[in-house]
Amino acid sequence: MVNFLTNILILGVPFSVALLLAGLGEMFNQRAGVFNLGCEGIMAMGAFLAFMPPYFLAGSMPAGMANLVGILVAMAAGALMGLVFALVTVTFRAPQGIAGIGLHMLGWGTAGTLFRHFVGGVTGVPGIQTLPIPFLSGIPFLGPVLFNHNPLVYLAFLLVPAAWYLLFKTPWGLKVRSVGTYPRAADTMGINVNRVRYQALALGGAMAGLAGAYLSLAQAKMFADDLVAGRGFIAVALVYFGRWHPVGILGGALLFSLAQSLQLSIQVAGIDFPYEFAVMLPYVLVIVVLALSGKSKMASPTDLGKPYNREQRV
Amino acid sequence: MRPEPIRTLELRGITKRFPGVLACDGINLDVPEHSVLALVGENGAGKTTLMNILMGLYQPDEGSILLNGRDVKFRSPNDAFGHGIGMVHQHFMLVPNMTVVENIALGMKETHKTFGLDLKQVRRRILEISERHELPVQPDAFVWQLSVGEQQRVELVKTLCLGARFLILDEPTSELTPQETDELIVLLKKMSDELSIIFISHKLHEVKALSDTVSILRHGRMVFRGNTADHSSSDLAALMTGHEVNLPRNECGDGCGDVLLEIRDLRVRSDRGYMALDGVSLDVRAGEILGVAGVSGNGQRELADTLNGLRRAESGTVLLGGKQLLNRSPRDVIDSGMGYIPEDRNTEGIVPSFSIKENLVLKDFAAGTFSALSFLRLGTIRRNADNLKKRFDIRCPSTDTAAGSLSGGNIQKVILARELARGPKALVAVYPTRGLDMGAEEFIHNQLLERRREGVAILLISEELEEIMNLSDRIAVIYKGRILKIIPGGEATKKGLGMLMAGVMDE
């Protein structure tokens, strides 16, 4: 029984990373007043682009180097897609929901098409290997659960306090929070609302790209059309779930991924439980918690989804 | 780096057009040093637009700004701050879910370090300013926790922290209680020794009390400039509106009929769960205006909601002509003859995207008059609208115009027309003239008094003391969800009401 639970944790922690990275990025978008439903599409592009360098450069450079190149390309492409989204929704003030769905389809379709054109069928890459942390990974229970993963897992968890610091303790974080809640007030204080929104969307895009890279290089070690499988949309939901706070998003990502690993473990252990219900479990759980969680108005960026127009009369 | 002192500030020929509106039309304005200039005008006269141009928030279509005789261009508020000009906006520019320190740090660019914010420096500056100008603030409170008066102080401190020595105040008293207003005026008077102030208002007694010179705007044009002391309030009012203004008064003290609207022991919870109304009892007679005076947020919203079936009461009784209305549906309440002029005219009073003629039948479109066999009778609806447009002097291009595009005064006339044309037995009017200019105010007051003569029971909720005192037969003061006292209209004084509204009950 103890083994069964430990296994759920060992499996669940790395599952949470893609959600966590994308969720933190989306948090910055939404804190700045823009929700990016295209997160899923950016992740698909990130996953595909990160997969390409290790796949093509396999012989010509060390695997670690190729992985790094892949990650950087994925993040750059993500940032670029975030900027395109900013152009459409911030500068041209298009409705964010529709623009986001468009971006999702663009990323998803482009990644799949290019993959079929350049690669074709399912092919694996060596991917990013596990890096046990000396000494710490030897601790019973905690070691395997927390300190025996690939480097991106550690990075993602370190990004939680980093995101908190950035959002609540730096001038940029202050600007992000103000433009998402009361852009006119920020404007009267001499803050360039649109510039901050562009920056936040670029950062959010880069993190979604990184999340995609994690999926193809570290989690699946391959690319396929439906690799992202709705995680981008879950990440958007997790931001609401986590009340726009890094720790809340971490909690949400862990809850979802532990439920996911629980249902896998149930199937693997051969417990007599209809697997259809097991597969539903994580999704149902998120909906239930989302419905029951507090909805204090004070945390939310109240201008979320509204384009800002300085010359509009109020 | 300190900006050079502002000795003279001139606006020359400022013109600004918005789609379909000429907001400012060739305005010239001179502001002397160390004095208070009152910028006066009705709503929509262009005061705020002009000041937003001065702050660099809007770009003028024509005209220039001269500072110490030199042409300057303000592309964003940053440029205006750079020259020591700061503005306190009518709608506070404070981010509610950030603390006071964070709000002020937002503008203090020198505290924006690469790896963090120097909040200590901001806090020091806040305390320094708040001590020097006697403006107490709580630096670590969240803005949403503060009262309106406290937010006003934070706005002043913020503007001064950003180095403003030239202060623009856009209707700073519009949300304050009478006491807070008096305090603010004393404070500004003191500050004008060190600063130059532009004070925007349409409340003439404040203009008289505070300003040295006055400039009046009407329909985007500057119509008058002069020394405040040389002109009486009524002169200024006439200049502001373009005609003599005589706000009507409730002269006939008697003639009230039987009790029509009876409220007993009403207990209602607010959205946040506390008892917003804690045992309120009121009677309104036919042909009587009962004024409910109080600082907003003392249960007025809950009272109006409950009377109109929009909020569930915990307990109590509401009788209209003997019929129990407590916790009935809005439809039942409407059909029993209740009229309602809601607090927020844009979101509760009209459907902004619907046309005027549609808004005028919102409560009756399903009745036989305006529909048959569940089809709308478009001809009748249009004739009804044309008729009401004339009767209530609704100024609009056509009754097909979206109601939301009208000015505040005309929106209020649409609501008034709809409610009064139904021939209500009782009427609940909540802040009916808030934010309206004197012309519209006069019209609405006359309408209310006329309904009173016709025997309608009117419950008037307001925080404008003048309005309450001019119109009411009796005045009930509400404080923290209780009725503190009910006074006959003739015996009320501004001072007495102001004290009661602040919860002070000494005789």
Coordinates of C-alpha atoms in Angstrom, one line a residue, chain B:
Chain B
M1 CA 15.9 66.4 -10.8
R2 CA 13.3 69.0 -9.9
P3 CA 11.3 70.5 -12.7
E4 CA 11.5 74.3 -13.1
P5 CA 8.7 76.1 -11.2
I6 CA 5.5 76.8 -13.1
R7 CA 5.0 80.6 -13.1
T8 CA 2.4 80.7 -15.9
L9 CA 0.4 78.0 -17.6
E10 CA -1.7 78.9 -20.6
L11 CA -3.9 76.8 -22.9
R12 CA -4.4 78.3 -26.3
G13 CA -7.2 77.4 -28.7
I14 CA -7.6 73.8 -27.5
T15 CA -10.0 71.9 -29.7
K16 CA -10.9 68.2 -29.2
R17 CA -13.5 66.2 -31.2
F18 CA -14.9 62.8 -30.2
P19 CA -17.0 60.9 -32.7
G20 CA -20.1 63.0 -33.0
V21 CA -19.2 65.4 -30.2
L22 CA -17.1 68.6 -30.2
A23 CA -15.9 68.3 -26.6
C24 CA -13.7 71.4 -26.5
D25 CA -14.0 74.2 -29.0
G26 CA -11.1 76.6 -29.1
I27 CA -10.7 77.0 -25.3
N28 CA -8.2 79.5 -23.9
L29 CA -7.3 79.3 -20.2
D30 CA -4.7 81.1 -18.0
V31 CA -3.7 79.8 -14.7
P32 CA -2.0 82.1 -12.3
E33 CA 0.6 80.9 -9.7
H34 CA -0.3 80.1 -6.1
S35 CA -4.1 80.5 -6.5
V36 CA -7.1 78.5 -6.9
L37 CA -8.9 78.6 -10.3
A38 CA -12.4 77.0 -10.4
L39 CA -13.3 75.5 -13.7
V40 CA -17.1 75.4 -13.7
G41 CA -19.6 73.9 -16.1
E42 CA -22.4 71.4 -16.4
N43 CA -21.8 67.8 -17.2
G44 CA -20.6 67.4 -20.8
A45 CA -19.3 70.9 -20.9
G46 CA -15.8 69.7 -21.6
K47 CA -14.1 70.3 -18.2
T48 CA -12.7 66.8 -17.8
T49 CA -11.7 66.4 -21.4
L50 CA -9.8 69.7 -21.2
M51 CA -7.9 68.5 -18.1
N52 CA -7.2 65.1 -19.6
I53 CA -5.6 67.0 -22.5
L54 CA -3.5 69.0 -20.0
M55 CA -2.4 65.8 -18.4
G56 CA -1.4 64.3 -21.7
L57 CA -4.0 61.6 -21.5
Y58 CA -5.8 62.9 -24.6
Q59 CA -4.2 64.6 -27.6
P60 CA -5.8 67.8 -28.7
D61 CA -6.9 68.1 -32.3
E62 CA -5.9 71.8 -32.3
G63 CA -4.3 74.2 -29.9
S64 CA -1.2 74.3 -27.7
I65 CA -0.1 74.3 -24.1
L66 CA 2.3 77.1 -23.0
L67 CA 4.4 76.6 -19.9
N68 CA 6.2 79.8 -18.7
G69 CA 5.6 81.1 -22.2
R70 CA 7.2 78.1 -24.0
D71 CA 5.3 75.6 -26.1
V72 CA 5.2 72.1 -24.6
K73 CA 3.8 68.8 -25.8
F74 CA 2.5 66.2 -23.3
R75 CA 2.3 62.8 -24.9
S76 CA 1.5 60.9 -21.8
P77 CA 0.9 61.6 -18.1
N78 CA 4.6 61.0 -17.5
D79 CA 5.4 64.2 -19.4
A80 CA 2.9 66.2 -17.3
F81 CA 4.4 64.7 -14.1
G82 CA 7.8 65.7 -15.3
H83 CA 6.7 69.3 -15.3
G84 CA 5.1 69.0 -11.8
I85 CA 1.5 68.8 -12.9
G86 CA -0.7 66.2 -11.2
M87 CA -4.3 65.4 -11.3
V88 CA -6.8 63.8 -8.9
H89 CA -9.5 62.2 -11.2
Q90 CA -13.1 62.2 -10.4
H91 CA -13.2 58.4 -10.5
F92 CA -10.3 57.5 -8.3
M93 CA -7.3 56.1 -10.1
L94 CA -6.3 53.6 -7.5
V95 CA -6.0 49.9 -8.1
P96 CA -8.3 48.3 -5.5
N97 CA -6.4 45.0 -5.0
M98 CA -3.1 46.7 -4.3
T99 CA -2.0 48.4 -1.1
V100 CA -1.6 52.2 -0.8
V101 CA 2.2 52.0 -0.9
E102 CA 2.1 49.8 -4.0
N103 CA -0.3 52.2 -5.7
I104 CA 1.9 55.1 -5.1
A105 CA 5.1 53.2 -6.0
L106 CA 3.5 52.6 -9.4
G107 CA 4.2 56.2 -10.3
M108 CA 7.4 56.8 -8.4
K109 CA 9.8 55.6 -11.1
E110 CA 12.9 56.3 -9.0
T111 CA 11.9 53.4 -6.7
H112 CA 11.8 50.9 -9.6
K113 CA 15.1 49.1 -9.1
T114 CA 16.3 46.3 -11.3
F115 CA 15.8 43.5 -8.7
G116 CA 12.9 44.9 -6.7
L117 CA 10.9 47.8 -5.5
D118 CA 12.2 50.2 -2.9
L119 CA 8.9 50.3 -0.9
K120 CA 10.8 51.7 2.1
Q121 CA 11.6 54.8 0.2
V122 CA 8.0 55.1 -1.0
R123 CA 6.7 54.7 2.6
R124 CA 9.1 57.4 3.9
R125 CA 7.9 59.8 1.2
I126 CA 4.2 59.0 2.0
L127 CA 4.7 59.7 5.7
E128 CA 6.6 62.9 5.0
I129 CA 3.9 64.2 2.7
S130 CA 1.0 63.1 4.8
E131 CA 2.6 64.8 7.9
R132 CA 3.3 68.1 6.1
H133 CA -0.1 68.4 4.6
E134 CA -2.0 66.8 7.5
L135 CA -3.4 64.0 5.3
P136 CA -3.4 60.8 7.4
V137 CA -3.2 57.6 5.3
Q138 CA -2.6 54.0 6.2
P139 CA 0.2 52.9 3.8
D140 CA -0.3 49.2 4.1
A141 CA -4.0 49.0 3.8
F142 CA -5.5 47.7 0.6
V143 CA -7.4 50.3 -1.3
W144 CA -10.6 48.3 -1.4
Q145 CA -10.6 48.4 2.4
L146 CA -10.7 52.2 2.5
S147 CA -13.7 54.5 2.7
V148 CA -14.3 57.0 -0.1
G149 CA -12.9 59.8 2.0
E150 CA -9.7 57.9 2.8
Q151 CA -9.3 57.1 -0.9
Q152 CA -9.6 60.8 -1.6
R153 CA -6.7 61.5 0.8
V154 CA -4.6 58.7 -0.8
E155 CA -5.2 60.3 -4.2
L156 CA -4.0 63.7 -2.9
V157 CA -1.0 62.1 -1.2
K158 CA -0.2 60.1 -4.3
T159 CA -0.3 63.2 -6.5
L160 CA 1.9 65.1 -4.1
C161 CA 4.4 62.2 -3.8
L162 CA 4.8 62.3 -7.6
G163 CA 6.1 65.8 -7.1
A164 CA 3.0 67.8 -8.2
R165 CA 3.1 71.4 -7.4
F166 CA 0.3 72.2 -9.8
L167 CA -2.8 70.3 -8.8
I168 CA -5.9 69.5 -10.9
L169 CA -8.8 68.3 -8.9
D170 CA -11.7 66.9 -10.9
E171 CA -15.0 67.1 -8.9
P172 CA -13.2 66.0 -5.7
T173 CA -16.2 66.4 -3.5
S174 CA -18.7 64.4 -5.6
E175 CA -18.5 61.3 -3.4
L176 CA -17.8 63.0 0.0
T177 CA -20.1 63.6 2.9
P178 CA -20.8 67.3 3.8
Q179 CA -18.3 67.1 6.7
E180 CA -15.6 65.5 4.5
T181 CA -16.2 68.2 1.9
D182 CA -15.8 71.0 4.5
E183 CA -12.6 69.4 5.7
L184 CA -11.3 69.1 2.2
I185 CA -12.0 72.7 1.4
V186 CA -10.1 73.9 4.5
L187 CA -7.2 71.6 3.5
L188 CA -7.0 72.8 -0.1
K189 CA -7.2 76.4 1.1
K190 CA -4.1 75.8 3.2
M191 CA -2.3 73.9 0.4
S192 CA -2.9 76.8 -2.1
D193 CA -0.2 78.7 -0.2
E194 CA 2.4 76.4 -1.8
L195 CA 0.6 75.1 -4.8
S196 CA -1.5 76.2 -7.8
I197 CA -4.8 74.4 -8.0
I198 CA -7.4 74.0 -10.7
F199 CA -10.7 73.0 -9.0
I200 CA -13.3 71.5 -11.2
S201 CA -16.9 71.5 -9.9
H202 CA -20.4 72.3 -10.6
K203 CA -21.3 72.9 -6.9
L204 CA -21.2 76.6 -6.7
H205 CA -21.0 77.0 -2.9
E206 CA -17.8 75.1 -3.0
V207 CA -16.5 77.3 -5.8
K208 CA -17.4 80.4 -3.8
A209 CA -15.7 79.0 -0.7
L210 CA -12.5 78.0 -2.3
S211 CA -11.5 79.7 -5.5
D212 CA -9.9 83.0 -6.3
T213 CA -10.8 83.1 -10.0
V214 CA -13.5 81.2 -11.9
S215 CA -13.8 80.2 -15.6
I216 CA -17.0 78.8 -16.9
L217 CA -17.4 76.3 -19.7
R218 CA -20.6 75.7 -21.6
H219 CA -20.9 73.2 -24.5
G220 CA -17.2 73.1 -25.0
R221 CA -16.7 76.9 -25.1
M222 CA -15.3 79.2 -22.5
V223 CA -18.1 81.7 -21.7
F224 CA -16.9 83.6 -18.7
R225 CA -13.7 84.5 -16.8
G226 CA -13.6 86.6 -13.6
N227 CA -12.8 86.9 -9.9
T228 CA -15.0 84.7 -7.8
A229 CA -15.6 87.3 -5.2
D230 CA -17.2 89.7 -7.7
H231 CA -20.1 87.4 -8.6
S232 CA -22.9 85.7 -6.7
S233 CA -23.7 82.1 -6.8
S234 CA -26.9 82.7 -8.8
D235 CA -25.0 84.8 -11.4
L236 CA -22.6 81.9 -11.8
A237 CA -25.4 79.4 -12.1
A238 CA -27.1 81.4 -14.8
L239 CA -23.8 81.7 -16.7
M240 CA -23.2 78.0 -16.3
T241 CA -26.6 76.8 -17.6
G242 CA -27.2 79.7 -20.0
H243 CA -30.5 80.6 -18.3
E244 CA -31.9 81.4 -14.9
V245 CA -32.1 78.4 -12.7
N246 CA -34.8 78.0 -10.1
L247 CA -34.7 74.7 -8.5
P248 CA -38.3 74.0 -7.4
R249 CA -39.2 73.5 -3.7
N250 CA -41.9 71.5 -2.0
E251 CA -44.0 74.5 -0.7
C252 CA -47.3 72.9 0.3
G253 CA -46.7 71.2 3.6
D254 CA -50.0 69.4 3.9
G255 CA -52.4 67.6 1.7
C256 CA -51.0 64.1 2.4
G257 CA -53.4 61.2 2.2
D258 CA -53.5 57.8 3.8
V259 CA -50.4 55.6 4.2
L260 CA -49.8 53.9 0.9
L261 CA -46.4 52.3 1.3
E262 CA -45.8 50.7 4.7
I263 CA -42.5 49.2 5.7
R264 CA -42.2 47.3 9.0
D265 CA -39.1 45.9 10.7
L266 CA -37.3 45.2 7.5
R267 CA -34.2 43.1 7.9
V268 CA -32.0 42.5 4.9
R269 CA -28.5 41.1 4.4
S270 CA -25.9 42.8 2.2
D271 CA -24.0 41.0 -0.5
R272 CA -21.2 40.5 2.0
G273 CA -23.5 38.9 4.5
Y274 CA -23.9 41.4 7.3
M275 CA -27.3 42.9 8.2
A276 CA -27.5 45.9 5.9
L277 CA -31.0 46.8 7.0
D278 CA -31.6 46.1 10.7
G279 CA -35.2 46.7 11.5
V280 CA -36.2 49.6 9.2
S281 CA -39.8 50.9 9.5
L282 CA -41.1 53.7 7.3
D283 CA -44.5 55.0 6.2
V284 CA -45.1 56.9 3.0
R285 CA -48.4 58.6 2.5
A286 CA -50.2 59.2 -0.8
G287 CA -49.1 62.6 -2.0
E288 CA -46.0 62.6 0.2
I289 CA -42.3 62.7 -0.6
L290 CA -40.4 60.9 2.1
G291 CA -36.7 61.7 1.8
V292 CA -34.2 59.1 3.0
A293 CA -30.9 60.9 3.7
G294 CA -27.7 59.1 4.4
V295 CA -24.1 58.6 3.2
S296 CA -24.3 55.9 0.5
G297 CA -23.5 52.4 1.8
N298 CA -25.7 52.7 4.9
G299 CA -28.4 50.3 3.5
Q300 CA -29.9 52.5 0.8
R301 CA -29.2 50.0 -2.0
E302 CA -30.6 47.1 0.0
L303 CA -33.7 49.1 0.8
A304 CA -34.4 50.0 -2.8
D305 CA -33.6 46.4 -4.0
T306 CA -35.9 44.8 -1.4
L307 CA -38.8 47.2 -2.1
N308 CA -38.6 46.2 -5.8
G309 CA -38.3 42.5 -5.3
L310 CA -34.6 42.4 -6.3
R311 CA -33.3 41.1 -3.0
R312 CA -34.6 38.7 -0.5
A313 CA -35.3 40.0 3.0
E314 CA -34.7 38.0 6.1
S315 CA -37.9 39.3 7.8
G316 CA -40.3 42.2 7.8
T317 CA -43.3 43.5 6.0
V318 CA -43.7 45.7 2.9
L319 CA -47.3 46.7 2.1
L320 CA -48.3 48.7 -0.9
G321 CA -52.0 49.8 -0.6
G322 CA -52.4 46.9 1.8
K323 CA -50.9 44.2 -0.4
Q324 CA -47.9 42.3 0.9
L325 CA -44.9 42.7 -1.4
L326 CA -42.1 41.3 0.6
N327 CA -40.0 38.7 -1.3
R328 CA -42.4 38.7 -4.2
S329 CA -41.0 38.7 -7.8
P330 CA -40.2 41.9 -9.5
R331 CA -43.2 41.2 -11.8
D332 CA -45.6 41.1 -8.9
V333 CA -44.1 44.3 -7.5
I334 CA -44.4 46.1 -10.8
D335 CA -47.9 44.9 -11.4
S336 CA -48.9 46.2 -7.9
G337 CA -48.1 49.7 -9.0
M338 CA -44.5 50.3 -7.9
G339 CA -42.3 52.6 -9.9
Y340 CA -38.6 52.5 -9.6
I341 CA -35.8 54.9 -10.6
P342 CA -32.7 52.8 -9.8
E343 CA -29.4 54.0 -8.6
D344 CA -27.3 52.9 -11.6
R345 CA -29.2 54.2 -14.6
N346 CA -26.9 52.6 -17.2
T347 CA -27.0 49.0 -15.9
E348 CA -30.3 48.8 -14.0
G349 CA -32.4 51.5 -15.5
I350 CA -32.1 50.8 -19.2
V351 CA -30.8 48.2 -21.6
P352 CA -28.1 50.4 -23.2
S353 CA -28.0 48.6 -26.5
F354 CA -31.8 48.7 -27.0
S355 CA -33.4 51.6 -28.7
I356 CA -35.2 54.3 -26.8
K357 CA -38.6 53.2 -27.9
E358 CA -37.8 49.6 -26.7
N359 CA -36.6 50.9 -23.4
L360 CA -39.8 52.8 -22.9
V361 CA -41.9 49.6 -23.0
L362 CA -39.5 47.3 -21.1
K363 CA -42.0 46.8 -18.3
D364 CA -45.1 46.5 -20.5
F365 CA -44.1 44.9 -23.8
A366 CA -46.0 41.8 -22.9
A367 CA -49.2 43.6 -22.0
G368 CA -52.1 43.9 -24.4
T369 CA -51.3 47.4 -25.3
F370 CA -47.9 46.7 -26.9
S371 CA -48.3 43.1 -28.1
A372 CA -50.9 40.8 -29.6
L373 CA -50.6 37.0 -30.0
S374 CA -47.0 37.4 -28.8
F375 CA -46.1 39.7 -31.6
L376 CA -45.0 43.2 -30.7
R377 CA -47.2 46.0 -31.9
L378 CA -44.5 48.1 -33.4
G379 CA -46.7 51.0 -34.5
T380 CA -48.1 51.4 -31.0
I381 CA -44.6 51.2 -29.5
R382 CA -43.3 53.9 -31.8
R383 CA -46.3 56.2 -31.1
N384 CA -45.9 55.7 -27.4
A385 CA -42.2 56.6 -27.7
D386 CA -42.9 59.8 -29.8
N387 CA -45.5 60.8 -27.3
L388 CA -43.2 60.3 -24.3
K389 CA -40.3 62.0 -26.1
K390 CA -42.3 65.1 -26.4
R391 CA -43.9 65.0 -22.9
F392 CA -40.6 64.4 -21.1
D393 CA -38.4 66.5 -23.4
I394 CA -36.1 63.6 -24.2
R395 CA -33.4 65.0 -26.6
C396 CA -32.4 62.4 -29.1
P397 CA -32.0 62.2 -32.9
S398 CA -34.7 59.6 -33.0
T399 CA -36.4 57.1 -30.8
D400 CA -34.6 54.3 -32.7
T401 CA -31.3 55.5 -31.2
A402 CA -29.6 53.2 -28.7
A403 CA -30.5 54.4 -25.3
G404 CA -26.9 53.9 -24.0
S405 CA -25.6 56.6 -26.4
L406 CA -27.6 59.3 -24.7
S407 CA -26.3 61.7 -22.1
G408 CA -26.9 60.9 -18.4
G409 CA -29.7 63.5 -18.2
N410 CA -31.6 62.1 -21.2
I411 CA -31.2 58.5 -20.0
Q412 CA -32.7 59.6 -16.7
K413 CA -35.6 61.2 -18.7
V414 CA -36.2 57.9 -20.5
I415 CA -36.4 56.0 -17.2
L416 CA -38.6 58.7 -15.7
A417 CA -40.9 58.6 -18.7
R418 CA -41.3 54.8 -18.6
E419 CA -41.9 54.7 -14.8
L420 CA -44.3 57.7 -14.6
A421 CA -46.3 57.0 -17.8
R422 CA -47.4 53.7 -16.1
G423 CA -49.2 55.7 -13.5
P424 CA -47.6 54.2 -10.4
K425 CA -49.1 54.3 -6.9
A426 CA -45.7 54.5 -5.3
L427 CA -42.3 55.5 -6.6
V428 CA -38.8 54.7 -5.3
A429 CA -36.3 57.2 -6.6
V430 CA -32.6 56.4 -5.8
Y431 CA -30.1 59.3 -6.3
P432 CA -32.3 60.5 -9.2
T433 CA -30.1 63.5 -10.1
R434 CA -26.7 62.1 -9.3
G435 CA -24.1 63.4 -11.8
L436 CA -26.7 65.4 -13.7
D437 CA -26.5 69.1 -14.6
M438 CA -28.7 71.7 -13.1
G439 CA -31.1 71.9 -16.1
A440 CA -31.8 68.2 -15.9
E441 CA -32.0 68.4 -12.1
E442 CA -34.7 71.1 -12.3
F443 CA -36.7 69.0 -14.8
I444 CA -36.6 65.9 -12.6
H445 CA -37.5 67.7 -9.4
N446 CA -40.5 69.3 -11.1
Q447 CA -41.7 66.0 -12.3
L448 CA -41.4 64.4 -8.8
L449 CA -43.3 67.3 -7.3
E450 CA -46.0 67.0 -9.9
R451 CA -46.4 63.3 -9.1
R452 CA -46.7 64.2 -5.5
R453 CA -49.5 66.5 -6.2
E454 CA -51.2 63.7 -8.1
G455 CA -51.1 61.6 -5.0
V456 CA -48.2 59.3 -5.6
A457 CA -46.3 58.1 -2.6
I458 CA -42.6 58.9 -3.3
L459 CA -39.6 57.5 -1.4
L460 CA -36.6 59.6 -2.4
I461 CA -33.2 58.2 -1.5
S462 CA -30.4 60.7 -1.9
E463 CA -27.3 62.0 -0.3
E464 CA -27.6 65.5 -1.8
L465 CA -28.9 67.5 1.2
E466 CA -30.2 70.3 -0.9
E467 CA -32.3 67.9 -3.0
I468 CA -33.7 66.1 0.1
M469 CA -34.5 69.4 1.8
N470 CA -36.1 71.0 -1.2
L471 CA -38.4 68.1 -2.0
S472 CA -39.2 66.2 1.1
D473 CA -42.3 66.5 3.3
R474 CA -40.4 64.4 5.9
I475 CA -36.8 63.3 6.1
A476 CA -35.6 60.0 7.5
V477 CA -31.9 59.7 8.2
I478 CA -30.5 56.3 7.6
Y479 CA -27.3 55.2 9.3
K480 CA -25.8 51.7 9.4
G481 CA -29.0 50.1 8.4
R482 CA -31.2 51.9 10.9
I483 CA -33.5 54.9 10.7
L484 CA -31.9 57.3 13.2
K485 CA -34.6 59.9 13.1
I486 CA -37.5 61.2 11.1
I487 CA -37.8 65.0 10.9
P488 CA -40.4 67.2 9.2
G489 CA -39.0 68.7 6.0
G490 CA -39.5 72.3 7.2
E491 CA -37.4 71.8 10.4
A492 CA -34.4 70.2 8.9
T493 CA -31.1 72.1 8.7
K494 CA -28.1 71.2 6.6
K495 CA -25.9 71.0 9.7
G496 CA -28.3 68.9 11.7
L497 CA -28.8 66.4 8.8
G498 CA -25.0 66.3 8.2
M499 CA -24.5 65.4 11.9
L500 CA -27.2 62.7 11.8
M501 CA -25.8 61.2 8.6
A502 CA -22.5 60.9 10.3
G503 CA -24.2 59.0 13.1
V504 CA -24.1 61.8 15.7
M505 CA -27.3 61.9 17.8
D506 CA -26.9 64.7 20.3
E507 CA -29.8 67.1 20.7

